[in-house]
Amino acid sequence: MEEKKIPEEKTERSLNFIEEIIEEDLRNNVNEGRVHTRFPPEPNGYLHIGHAKSICLNFGLGKKYNGKTNLRFDDTNPVKEDVEYVDSIMEDVRWLGFDWEDRLFYASDYFEQLYEYAIILIRKGKAYVCDMSAEEISETRGTPSRPGKESQSRTRSEEENFDLFNRMRAGEFPDGSRVLRAKIDMASPNMQMRDPVIYRILHATHHRTGDKWCIYPMYDFAHGQSDSIERITHSICTLEFEVHRPLYDWFIREIGIYAPRQIEFARLNVTYTVMSKRKLLELVQEGYVNGWDDPRMPTICGLRRRGFTPGSIRNFADTIGVAKRDNVIDVNLLEFCIREDLNKKSNRIMAVLNPVKVILDNYPDDQIEELESVNNPEDESKGKRKVPFSKTIFIERDDFMEDPPNKFFRLAPGREVRLKAAYIIRCESVVKDPKTDEIAEIHCTYDPQTKSGMPDSNRKVKGTLHWVSEKQAVTAEIRLYDRLFTKENPEDIEEGKTYKDYLNPDSLKVITAMIEPSVKNARISDKYQFERIGYFCVDKDSTPQNLVFNRVVPLKDSWSKAEKVK
RNA sequence: UGUCCCAUGGUGUAAAGGUAGCACAAGAGAUUUUGGUUCUCUCGGUUCAGGUUCGAAUCCUGGUGGGACAACCA
């Protein structure tokens, strides 16, 4: 036999633009070969899939380049932040499979240092206490195309600024009465450079520092310096902070401290959902969903409850890549990632969501057989289980048609189908409800020679159906989730509407299903493939007496797709 | 009458001046005790106009289009 030449395997994946920058820095020995990143959330909300992209990016880079990754909470606004969020964020990062080891930090750890930095600026004549109100500051800032006006306070002496700033800290002034501003350039074409506010007075209790402070640094005055303090080599953030970079560079230069390199990437968007914290909060507060972890939410806790695995989300983050152009990822890709993962990992069981009764007329009345079925055809090590079979079973109502089209491979009068792991049956007649004309019973005969494993069972039949035995079936509540919005881009809003007008009224349907008895062993967060239907996850509301399943995602269904086209 | 960023199949992402590739989606077929999975194949792309070059998705100039920036939010 001739040996085919195996083309050289391209194991090395091409680099994304951030990795290119890092490798270039590494080649130039920029930080003595050190790579140190960080994930810097504000604890004012729950993390979503967009954050997951950032988490995977930052921690992934740390791992890839033998570096480190910090978790730092940017908690400079006590009014909006809370330990509830701190806890959920840590849980989510850990669940995604990442570890910050002993490097858990808070911007509030640096308040004293940041205060010192402000003093340096004041001493250099690069910062001043401004007496204007928020409105006045806003009015004098100008517009992107028109320069702003300088504040009267701009000419204050160094001593007076120093004195006033200390008295701000001492609590002598009410909220909003004064701020500390950087003295840069009110005519700068970059709005960020027009004497930005760097400290404001806020008599508010901070979730970590309590009442120690009544002045708090603005994010812009804390973020870059925090990265500097932590000796972050590559500060990776989203695109909207690109225009802030000159300001961060200015602070670093004027204060005279270590300069990280900031790199901006495009944030994630996914079709049929929204990603802004404000909108997600609204959905929760106004009751459109049942909390932050509602399985329809794009939050990490929502995805977790829905039944997504950490690996599937990591793989998703990997597949979407990272670049600077705006992007909208098809939600299909997310669904592909979870199917791919669960296909290999989850055991199969049979569940009938919309049952219709099938009676096997020639099957012994009281006989019950324990049939064997494979748990996972993708993984033989998962073994087999027993499934009870009897004279009366349920099948899916959709799996029967009285007058079927040619391509219908399922049960119909006179036709044969295989019952998964059981027998081949033939439909002999149907009984209808005289009032509703709905099919009440389907009468079939079974072929005893076709039990799975028997030689005759190899007979070709076009369809295989899942089923459950009536007597042994277990009922369970099933929550069928669908996309939260009906519109691909819910933020593309028509006149007089809001994104909430595109909420999908059918995003949750609750039904009762009949499931094979082995399901009794199911525990919260267990995931199954309901044969021929989809992947399902035991919800936290589930109890042994009242099982509750979430539909993670349906199986691909080329039959119903073909039907829809018609 | 601003500054900055971006532009490759439907979507996302590669190609560092030399064969435009991969994934998802879509379509066709094969296999299948899941109309799943798997496998094979197909469809389909460099925003435009100039320039540099033997050669441009890539470099230059200009246009067009999209985005970010005017919280005492982050």
mmCIF file of C-alpha atoms in Angstrom, chain A residues 201-545:
data_model
loop_
_atom_site.group_PDB
_atom_site.id
_atom_site.type_symbol
_atom_site.label_atom_id
_atom_site.label_comp_id
_atom_site.label_asym_id
_atom_site.label_seq_id
_atom_site.Cartn_x
_atom_site.Cartn_y
_atom_site.Cartn_z
ATOM 1 C CA ILE A 201 -17.079 64.213 47.719
ATOM 2 C CA LEU A 202 -19.354 61.312 48.608
ATOM 3 C CA HIS A 203 -20.514 60.879 52.182
ATOM 4 C CA ALA A 204 -21.355 57.249 51.573
ATOM 5 C CA THR A 205 -20.476 54.006 53.289
ATOM 6 C CA HIS A 206 -18.164 51.865 51.218
ATOM 7 C CA HIS A 207 -18.635 48.101 51.295
ATOM 8 C CA ARG A 208 -15.033 47.633 52.374
ATOM 9 C CA THR A 209 -13.674 50.880 53.787
ATOM 10 C CA GLY A 210 -16.868 51.752 55.610
ATOM 11 C CA ASP A 211 -16.962 55.430 56.584
ATOM 12 C CA LYS A 212 -13.253 55.974 56.475
ATOM 13 C CA TRP A 213 -13.516 58.088 53.351
ATOM 14 C CA CYS A 214 -15.871 60.783 52.204
ATOM 15 C CA ILE A 215 -13.947 61.524 49.049
ATOM 16 C CA TYR A 216 -13.580 58.880 46.382
ATOM 17 C CA PRO A 217 -11.370 58.769 43.306
ATOM 18 C CA MET A 218 -13.044 58.588 39.930
ATOM 19 C CA TYR A 219 -12.552 55.408 37.942
ATOM 20 C CA ASP A 220 -10.217 57.230 35.565
ATOM 21 C CA PHE A 221 -7.985 58.247 38.432
ATOM 22 C CA ALA A 222 -7.988 54.778 39.975
ATOM 23 C CA HIS A 223 -7.877 52.305 37.153
ATOM 24 C CA GLY A 224 -4.578 53.060 35.455
ATOM 25 C CA GLN A 225 -2.787 53.612 38.729
ATOM 26 C CA SER A 226 -4.183 50.363 40.157
ATOM 27 C CA ASP A 227 -2.770 48.522 37.159
ATOM 28 C CA SER A 228 0.508 50.324 37.737
ATOM 29 C CA ILE A 229 0.609 49.422 41.434
ATOM 30 C CA GLU A 230 -0.033 45.773 40.574
ATOM 31 C CA ARG A 231 2.716 45.909 37.936
ATOM 32 C CA ILE A 232 0.289 44.785 35.281
ATOM 33 C CA THR A 233 2.167 44.454 31.996
ATOM 34 C CA HIS A 234 -0.807 44.404 29.653
ATOM 35 C CA SER A 235 -3.994 46.182 30.671
ATOM 36 C CA ILE A 236 -6.620 44.710 28.428
ATOM 37 C CA CYS A 237 -9.925 46.536 28.231
ATOM 38 C CA THR A 238 -12.768 47.278 25.865
ATOM 39 C CA LEU A 239 -12.765 49.776 23.036
ATOM 40 C CA GLU A 240 -14.616 52.602 24.768
ATOM 41 C CA PHE A 241 -11.572 53.216 26.940
ATOM 42 C CA GLU A 242 -9.374 53.921 23.984
ATOM 43 C CA VAL A 243 -9.967 57.662 24.276
ATOM 44 C CA HIS A 244 -9.113 57.430 27.968
ATOM 45 C CA ARG A 245 -5.670 56.034 27.293
ATOM 46 C CA PRO A 246 -4.011 59.438 26.792
ATOM 47 C CA LEU A 247 -5.406 60.470 30.153
ATOM 48 C CA TYR A 248 -4.100 57.358 31.899
ATOM 49 C CA ASP A 249 -0.733 57.925 30.274
ATOM 50 C CA TRP A 250 -0.807 61.522 31.485
ATOM 51 C CA PHE A 251 -1.475 60.471 35.089
ATOM 52 C CA ILE A 252 1.243 57.840 35.002
ATOM 53 C CA ARG A 253 3.737 60.261 33.536
ATOM 54 C CA GLU A 254 2.914 63.153 35.864
ATOM 55 C CA ILE A 255 2.912 60.978 38.949
ATOM 56 C CA GLY A 256 6.011 59.198 37.740
ATOM 57 C CA ILE A 257 5.097 55.550 38.186
ATOM 58 C CA TYR A 258 5.347 52.269 36.268
ATOM 59 C CA ALA A 259 3.472 52.276 32.990
ATOM 60 C CA PRO A 260 1.445 49.231 31.931
ATOM 61 C CA ARG A 261 0.499 48.887 28.275
ATOM 62 C CA GLN A 262 -3.203 49.244 27.601
ATOM 63 C CA ILE A 263 -4.727 47.286 24.735
ATOM 64 C CA GLU A 264 -8.358 47.670 23.736
ATOM 65 C CA PHE A 265 -10.556 45.036 22.112
ATOM 66 C CA ALA A 266 -14.150 44.999 20.861
ATOM 67 C CA ARG A 267 -16.748 43.897 23.364
ATOM 68 C CA LEU A 268 -18.957 40.910 22.673
ATOM 69 C CA ASN A 269 -22.464 41.157 21.296
ATOM 70 C CA VAL A 270 -24.715 38.162 20.782
ATOM 71 C CA THR A 271 -27.818 38.020 18.614
ATOM 72 C CA TYR A 272 -31.259 37.956 20.274
ATOM 73 C CA THR A 273 -30.033 39.294 23.583
ATOM 74 C CA VAL A 274 -28.884 42.453 25.307
ATOM 75 C CA MET A 275 -25.653 42.844 27.172
ATOM 76 C CA SER A 276 -25.715 46.162 28.965
ATOM 77 C CA LYS A 277 -25.763 45.984 32.749
ATOM 78 C CA ARG A 278 -28.414 48.662 32.839
ATOM 79 C CA LYS A 279 -30.792 46.723 30.633
ATOM 80 C CA LEU A 280 -30.151 43.437 32.392
ATOM 81 C CA LEU A 281 -30.834 45.124 35.710
ATOM 82 C CA GLU A 282 -34.057 46.509 34.307
ATOM 83 C CA LEU A 283 -35.193 43.080 33.140
ATOM 84 C CA VAL A 284 -34.609 41.760 36.635
ATOM 85 C CA GLN A 285 -36.112 44.672 38.555
ATOM 86 C CA GLU A 286 -39.179 44.996 36.385
ATOM 87 C CA GLY A 287 -39.876 41.289 36.544
ATOM 88 C CA TYR A 288 -39.448 40.378 32.896
ATOM 89 C CA VAL A 289 -37.247 37.551 34.115
ATOM 90 C CA ASN A 290 -37.010 35.757 37.440
ATOM 91 C CA GLY A 291 -33.765 37.137 38.772
ATOM 92 C CA TRP A 292 -30.179 37.468 37.613
ATOM 93 C CA ASP A 293 -29.858 33.720 37.240
ATOM 94 C CA ASP A 294 -32.971 33.288 35.148
ATOM 95 C CA PRO A 295 -31.935 30.716 32.538
ATOM 96 C CA ARG A 296 -32.850 33.138 29.769
ATOM 97 C CA MET A 297 -30.371 35.737 30.939
ATOM 98 C CA PRO A 298 -26.952 36.031 29.275
ATOM 99 C CA THR A 299 -25.447 36.274 32.742
ATOM 100 C CA ILE A 300 -22.927 33.657 33.739
ATOM 101 C CA CYS A 301 -25.158 32.511 36.581
ATOM 102 C CA GLY A 302 -28.078 32.392 34.151
ATOM 103 C CA LEU A 303 -26.142 30.281 31.689
ATOM 104 C CA ARG A 304 -24.980 28.043 34.514
ATOM 105 C CA ARG A 305 -28.532 27.510 35.701
ATOM 106 C CA ARG A 306 -29.669 26.937 32.145
ATOM 107 C CA GLY A 307 -27.182 24.084 31.968
ATOM 108 C CA PHE A 308 -24.183 25.492 30.140
ATOM 109 C CA THR A 309 -20.848 24.021 31.162
ATOM 110 C CA PRO A 310 -17.734 26.081 31.909
ATOM 111 C CA GLY A 311 -15.905 24.258 29.154
ATOM 112 C CA SER A 312 -18.508 25.158 26.574
ATOM 113 C CA ILE A 313 -18.239 28.822 27.476
ATOM 114 C CA ARG A 314 -14.453 28.731 27.399
ATOM 115 C CA ASN A 315 -14.602 27.096 24.028
ATOM 116 C CA PHE A 316 -17.053 29.722 22.857
ATOM 117 C CA ALA A 317 -14.745 32.507 24.006
ATOM 118 C CA ASP A 318 -11.927 30.819 22.179
ATOM 119 C CA THR A 319 -13.868 30.387 18.973
ATOM 120 C CA ILE A 320 -15.148 33.954 18.686
ATOM 121 C CA GLY A 321 -11.631 35.310 18.828
ATOM 122 C CA VAL A 322 -10.687 38.847 19.701
ATOM 123 C CA ALA A 323 -10.276 41.873 17.481
ATOM 124 C CA LYS A 324 -11.040 45.570 17.345
ATOM 125 C CA ARG A 325 -13.934 45.692 14.955
ATOM 126 C CA ASP A 326 -17.502 45.686 16.200
ATOM 127 C CA ASN A 327 -19.005 42.240 16.118
ATOM 128 C CA VAL A 328 -22.253 40.430 16.695
ATOM 129 C CA ILE A 329 -21.912 36.736 17.327
ATOM 130 C CA ASP A 330 -24.693 34.478 16.137
ATOM 131 C CA VAL A 331 -26.286 32.847 19.188
ATOM 132 C CA ASN A 332 -26.137 29.654 17.113
ATOM 133 C CA LEU A 333 -22.453 29.466 17.877
ATOM 134 C CA LEU A 334 -23.093 29.485 21.620
ATOM 135 C CA GLU A 335 -25.653 26.741 21.141
ATOM 136 C CA PHE A 336 -23.253 24.782 18.982
ATOM 137 C CA CYS A 337 -20.639 24.947 21.750
ATOM 138 C CA ILE A 338 -22.938 23.557 24.422
ATOM 139 C CA ARG A 339 -24.301 20.831 22.146
ATOM 140 C CA GLU A 340 -20.792 19.795 21.235
ATOM 141 C CA ASP A 341 -19.851 19.487 24.892
ATOM 142 C CA LEU A 342 -23.028 17.842 26.152
ATOM 143 C CA ASN A 343 -23.153 15.405 23.245
ATOM 144 C CA LYS A 344 -19.964 13.836 24.530
ATOM 145 C CA LYS A 345 -20.697 14.125 28.222
ATOM 146 C CA SER A 346 -24.364 13.688 28.936
ATOM 147 C CA ASN A 347 -26.235 10.453 29.400
ATOM 148 C CA ARG A 348 -29.280 9.811 27.314
ATOM 149 C CA ILE A 349 -32.677 9.096 28.768
ATOM 150 C CA MET A 350 -36.108 8.880 27.228
ATOM 151 C CA ALA A 351 -38.691 11.535 27.994
ATOM 152 C CA VAL A 352 -41.968 12.200 26.269
ATOM 153 C CA LEU A 353 -42.921 15.845 26.336
ATOM 154 C CA ASN A 354 -46.251 15.687 24.561
ATOM 155 C CA PRO A 355 -47.543 12.164 25.116
ATOM 156 C CA VAL A 356 -50.021 10.073 23.215
ATOM 157 C CA LYS A 357 -50.912 6.578 24.362
ATOM 158 C CA VAL A 358 -49.826 3.512 22.400
ATOM 159 C CA ILE A 359 -51.328 0.122 23.203
ATOM 160 C CA LEU A 360 -49.579 -3.016 21.979
ATOM 161 C CA ASP A 361 -52.539 -5.295 21.426
ATOM 162 C CA ASN A 362 -50.520 -8.497 21.156
ATOM 163 C CA TYR A 363 -48.282 -7.832 24.164
ATOM 164 C CA PRO A 364 -49.112 -9.842 27.330
ATOM 165 C CA ASP A 365 -51.309 -7.780 29.616
ATOM 166 C CA ASP A 366 -49.290 -7.804 32.792
ATOM 167 C CA GLN A 367 -45.849 -8.382 31.434
ATOM 168 C CA ILE A 368 -43.052 -5.979 32.249
ATOM 169 C CA GLU A 369 -39.656 -6.338 30.637
ATOM 170 C CA GLU A 370 -36.505 -4.627 31.775
ATOM 171 C CA LEU A 371 -34.751 -3.663 28.574
ATOM 172 C CA GLU A 372 -31.197 -2.445 28.319
ATOM 173 C CA SER A 373 -30.320 0.864 26.765
ATOM 174 C CA VAL A 374 -26.994 2.545 26.102
ATOM 175 C CA ASN A 375 -26.338 5.583 28.254
ATOM 176 C CA ASN A 376 -24.129 7.405 25.810
ATOM 177 C CA PRO A 377 -23.294 6.133 22.339
ATOM 178 C CA GLU A 378 -20.367 8.575 22.262
ATOM 179 C CA ASP A 379 -18.837 7.057 25.369
ATOM 180 C CA GLU A 380 -19.044 3.340 25.973
ATOM 181 C CA SER A 381 -17.658 3.701 29.492
ATOM 182 C CA LYS A 382 -20.963 5.243 30.555
ATOM 183 C CA GLY A 383 -22.481 1.775 30.378
ATOM 184 C CA LYS A 384 -26.103 0.736 30.112
ATOM 185 C CA ARG A 385 -29.243 1.027 32.141
ATOM 186 C CA LYS A 386 -32.541 -0.839 32.461
ATOM 187 C CA VAL A 387 -35.706 0.641 31.040
ATOM 188 C CA PRO A 388 -39.087 -0.945 31.786
ATOM 189 C CA PHE A 389 -41.311 -1.892 28.861
ATOM 190 C CA SER A 390 -44.966 -2.896 28.915
ATOM 191 C CA LYS A 391 -48.199 -3.138 26.957
ATOM 192 C CA THR A 392 -49.097 0.535 27.316
ATOM 193 C CA ILE A 393 -46.560 3.180 26.526
ATOM 194 C CA PHE A 394 -46.417 6.816 25.557
ATOM 195 C CA ILE A 395 -44.802 8.223 22.487
ATOM 196 C CA GLU A 396 -44.509 11.776 21.257
ATOM 197 C CA ARG A 397 -47.719 13.049 19.640
ATOM 198 C CA ASP A 398 -45.579 14.520 16.851
ATOM 199 C CA ASP A 399 -44.278 11.053 16.089
ATOM 200 C CA PHE A 400 -47.598 9.947 14.709
ATOM 201 C CA MET A 401 -49.477 11.178 11.681
ATOM 202 C CA GLU A 402 -52.711 9.781 10.333
ATOM 203 C CA ASP A 403 -52.065 10.975 6.838
ATOM 204 C CA PRO A 404 -48.339 11.483 6.575
ATOM 205 C CA PRO A 405 -46.302 12.932 3.733
ATOM 206 C CA ASN A 406 -43.815 10.708 1.946
ATOM 207 C CA LYS A 407 -40.771 11.791 3.887
ATOM 208 C CA PHE A 408 -42.354 11.157 7.276
ATOM 209 C CA PHE A 409 -40.355 8.293 8.790
ATOM 210 C CA ARG A 410 -42.382 7.838 11.939
ATOM 211 C CA LEU A 411 -45.524 6.052 12.980
ATOM 212 C CA ALA A 412 -48.622 6.082 10.769
ATOM 213 C CA PRO A 413 -51.440 3.645 10.027
ATOM 214 C CA GLY A 414 -49.974 0.466 8.562
ATOM 215 C CA ARG A 415 -46.383 1.614 9.051
ATOM 216 C CA GLU A 416 -43.601 0.165 11.121
ATOM 217 C CA VAL A 417 -41.199 1.935 13.409
ATOM 218 C CA ARG A 418 -38.578 0.842 15.888
ATOM 219 C CA LEU A 419 -38.957 1.673 19.536
ATOM 220 C CA LYS A 420 -35.552 2.623 20.813
ATOM 221 C CA ALA A 421 -33.918 -0.275 22.658
ATOM 222 C CA ALA A 422 -37.153 -2.304 22.375
ATOM 223 C CA TYR A 423 -39.208 -3.768 19.523
ATOM 224 C CA ILE A 424 -40.397 -2.957 16.074
ATOM 225 C CA ILE A 425 -44.100 -2.119 16.126
ATOM 226 C CA ARG A 426 -46.763 -1.635 13.499
ATOM 227 C CA CYS A 427 -49.718 0.707 13.736
ATOM 228 C CA GLU A 428 -53.031 -1.104 13.254
ATOM 229 C CA SER A 429 -55.647 1.475 14.167
ATOM 230 C CA VAL A 430 -56.379 4.654 16.060
ATOM 231 C CA VAL A 431 -59.056 5.601 18.546
ATOM 232 C CA LYS A 432 -60.226 9.191 18.594
ATOM 233 C CA ASP A 433 -61.921 11.268 21.200
ATOM 234 C CA PRO A 434 -65.428 11.641 19.722
ATOM 235 C CA LYS A 435 -65.738 15.232 20.929
ATOM 236 C CA THR A 436 -62.414 16.747 20.037
ATOM 237 C CA ASP A 437 -61.464 14.432 17.199
ATOM 238 C CA GLU A 438 -58.076 14.214 18.885
ATOM 239 C CA ILE A 439 -56.266 10.912 18.820
ATOM 240 C CA ALA A 440 -56.729 9.173 22.166
ATOM 241 C CA GLU A 441 -55.048 5.830 21.567
ATOM 242 C CA ILE A 442 -52.891 4.292 18.918
ATOM 243 C CA HIS A 443 -53.220 0.527 18.642
ATOM 244 C CA CYS A 444 -50.186 -1.368 17.465
ATOM 245 C CA THR A 445 -48.789 -4.856 17.321
ATOM 246 C CA TYR A 446 -45.222 -5.640 18.253
ATOM 247 C CA ASP A 447 -42.944 -8.189 16.635
ATOM 248 C CA PRO A 448 -41.505 -10.367 19.448
ATOM 249 C CA GLN A 449 -38.586 -11.411 17.233
ATOM 250 C CA THR A 450 -37.276 -7.877 16.938
ATOM 251 C CA LYS A 451 -36.226 -7.131 20.478
ATOM 252 C CA SER A 452 -32.991 -5.154 20.455
ATOM 253 C CA GLY A 453 -30.082 -7.503 20.073
ATOM 254 C CA MET A 454 -32.079 -10.243 18.355
ATOM 255 C CA PRO A 455 -31.140 -11.052 14.737
ATOM 256 C CA ASP A 456 -34.493 -9.856 13.426
ATOM 257 C CA SER A 457 -34.045 -6.523 15.081
ATOM 258 C CA ASN A 458 -31.607 -5.625 12.331
ATOM 259 C CA ARG A 459 -34.474 -5.248 9.950
ATOM 260 C CA LYS A 460 -34.455 -1.894 8.252
ATOM 261 C CA VAL A 461 -37.085 0.470 9.487
ATOM 262 C CA LYS A 462 -37.071 4.110 8.653
ATOM 263 C CA GLY A 463 -37.757 5.554 12.044
ATOM 264 C CA THR A 464 -36.787 5.014 15.646
ATOM 265 C CA LEU A 465 -38.940 6.531 18.351
ATOM 266 C CA HIS A 466 -38.358 7.175 22.017
ATOM 267 C CA TRP A 467 -41.048 6.066 24.461
ATOM 268 C CA VAL A 468 -41.854 5.564 28.122
ATOM 269 C CA SER A 469 -43.867 2.855 29.810
ATOM 270 C CA GLU A 470 -47.101 4.255 31.234
ATOM 271 C CA LYS A 471 -47.053 2.598 34.638
ATOM 272 C CA GLN A 472 -43.419 3.276 35.471
ATOM 273 C CA ALA A 473 -43.136 6.745 34.007
ATOM 274 C CA VAL A 474 -42.153 9.596 36.264
ATOM 275 C CA THR A 475 -43.599 13.037 35.698
ATOM 276 C CA ALA A 476 -41.457 16.118 35.762
ATOM 277 C CA GLU A 477 -41.895 19.813 35.222
ATOM 278 C CA ILE A 478 -40.088 20.949 32.123
ATOM 279 C CA ARG A 479 -39.192 24.548 31.486
ATOM 280 C CA LEU A 480 -38.759 25.147 27.801
ATOM 281 C CA TYR A 481 -36.636 28.219 27.310
ATOM 282 C CA ASP A 482 -36.298 30.090 24.099
ATOM 283 C CA ARG A 483 -34.459 33.264 23.158
ATOM 284 C CA LEU A 484 -35.387 36.252 25.271
ATOM 285 C CA PHE A 485 -35.939 38.574 22.332
ATOM 286 C CA THR A 486 -37.691 38.117 19.024
ATOM 287 C CA LYS A 487 -35.398 40.517 17.245
ATOM 288 C CA GLU A 488 -31.859 39.724 16.222
ATOM 289 C CA ASN A 489 -30.698 43.080 17.514
ATOM 290 C CA PRO A 490 -33.074 44.245 20.264
ATOM 291 C CA GLU A 491 -31.179 47.527 20.464
ATOM 292 C CA ASP A 492 -32.132 48.404 16.919
ATOM 293 C CA ILE A 493 -35.232 50.251 18.000
ATOM 294 C CA GLU A 494 -38.040 51.590 15.843
ATOM 295 C CA GLU A 495 -39.694 54.952 16.521
ATOM 296 C CA GLY A 496 -41.597 55.060 19.740
ATOM 297 C CA LYS A 497 -40.507 51.632 20.947
ATOM 298 C CA THR A 498 -38.002 50.313 23.434
ATOM 299 C CA TYR A 499 -35.940 47.161 23.469
ATOM 300 C CA LYS A 500 -38.549 45.708 25.809
ATOM 301 C CA ASP A 501 -41.070 45.728 22.994
ATOM 302 C CA TYR A 502 -39.035 42.955 21.413
ATOM 303 C CA LEU A 503 -39.195 40.623 24.407
ATOM 304 C CA ASN A 504 -40.252 37.156 23.310
ATOM 305 C CA PRO A 505 -43.598 36.315 24.932
ATOM 306 C CA ASP A 506 -42.830 32.617 24.448
ATOM 307 C CA SER A 507 -39.364 32.648 25.962
ATOM 308 C CA LEU A 508 -40.615 30.304 28.694
ATOM 309 C CA LYS A 509 -43.135 27.504 28.385
ATOM 310 C CA VAL A 510 -43.760 25.172 31.270
ATOM 311 C CA ILE A 511 -45.019 21.686 30.548
ATOM 312 C CA THR A 512 -45.209 18.313 32.248
ATOM 313 C CA ALA A 513 -43.346 15.408 30.748
ATOM 314 C CA MET A 514 -43.315 11.637 31.276
ATOM 315 C CA ILE A 515 -39.823 10.306 31.825
ATOM 316 C CA GLU A 516 -38.341 6.854 32.231
ATOM 317 C CA PRO A 517 -37.920 5.902 35.905
ATOM 318 C CA SER A 518 -34.118 6.003 35.940
ATOM 319 C CA VAL A 519 -34.491 9.769 36.097
ATOM 320 C CA LYS A 520 -35.264 9.430 39.783
ATOM 321 C CA ASN A 521 -31.532 9.505 40.426
ATOM 322 C CA ALA A 522 -31.199 12.963 38.904
ATOM 323 C CA ARG A 523 -29.643 15.601 41.081
ATOM 324 C CA ILE A 524 -29.571 19.349 40.773
ATOM 325 C CA SER A 525 -27.463 20.559 37.847
ATOM 326 C CA ASP A 526 -27.247 17.074 36.309
ATOM 327 C CA LYS A 527 -27.489 17.213 32.558
ATOM 328 C CA TYR A 528 -29.145 14.716 30.243
ATOM 329 C CA GLN A 529 -29.927 14.349 26.653
ATOM 330 C CA PHE A 530 -33.600 13.562 26.318
ATOM 331 C CA GLU A 531 -33.329 11.225 23.383
ATOM 332 C CA ARG A 532 -34.283 12.924 20.101
ATOM 333 C CA ILE A 533 -35.343 16.123 21.886
ATOM 334 C CA GLY A 534 -32.585 18.109 23.459
ATOM 335 C CA TYR A 535 -30.333 18.675 26.404
ATOM 336 C CA PHE A 536 -31.890 19.238 29.795
ATOM 337 C CA CYS A 537 -30.538 20.245 33.163
ATOM 338 C CA VAL A 538 -32.019 19.651 36.603
ATOM 339 C CA ASP A 539 -32.979 23.046 37.975
ATOM 340 C CA LYS A 540 -32.247 24.155 41.506
ATOM 341 C CA ASP A 541 -36.006 24.254 42.146
ATOM 342 C CA SER A 542 -36.105 20.492 41.659
ATOM 343 C CA THR A 543 -36.929 18.092 44.506
ATOM 344 C CA PRO A 544 -37.129 14.289 44.496
ATOM 345 C CA GLN A 545 -40.916 14.603 44.669
#
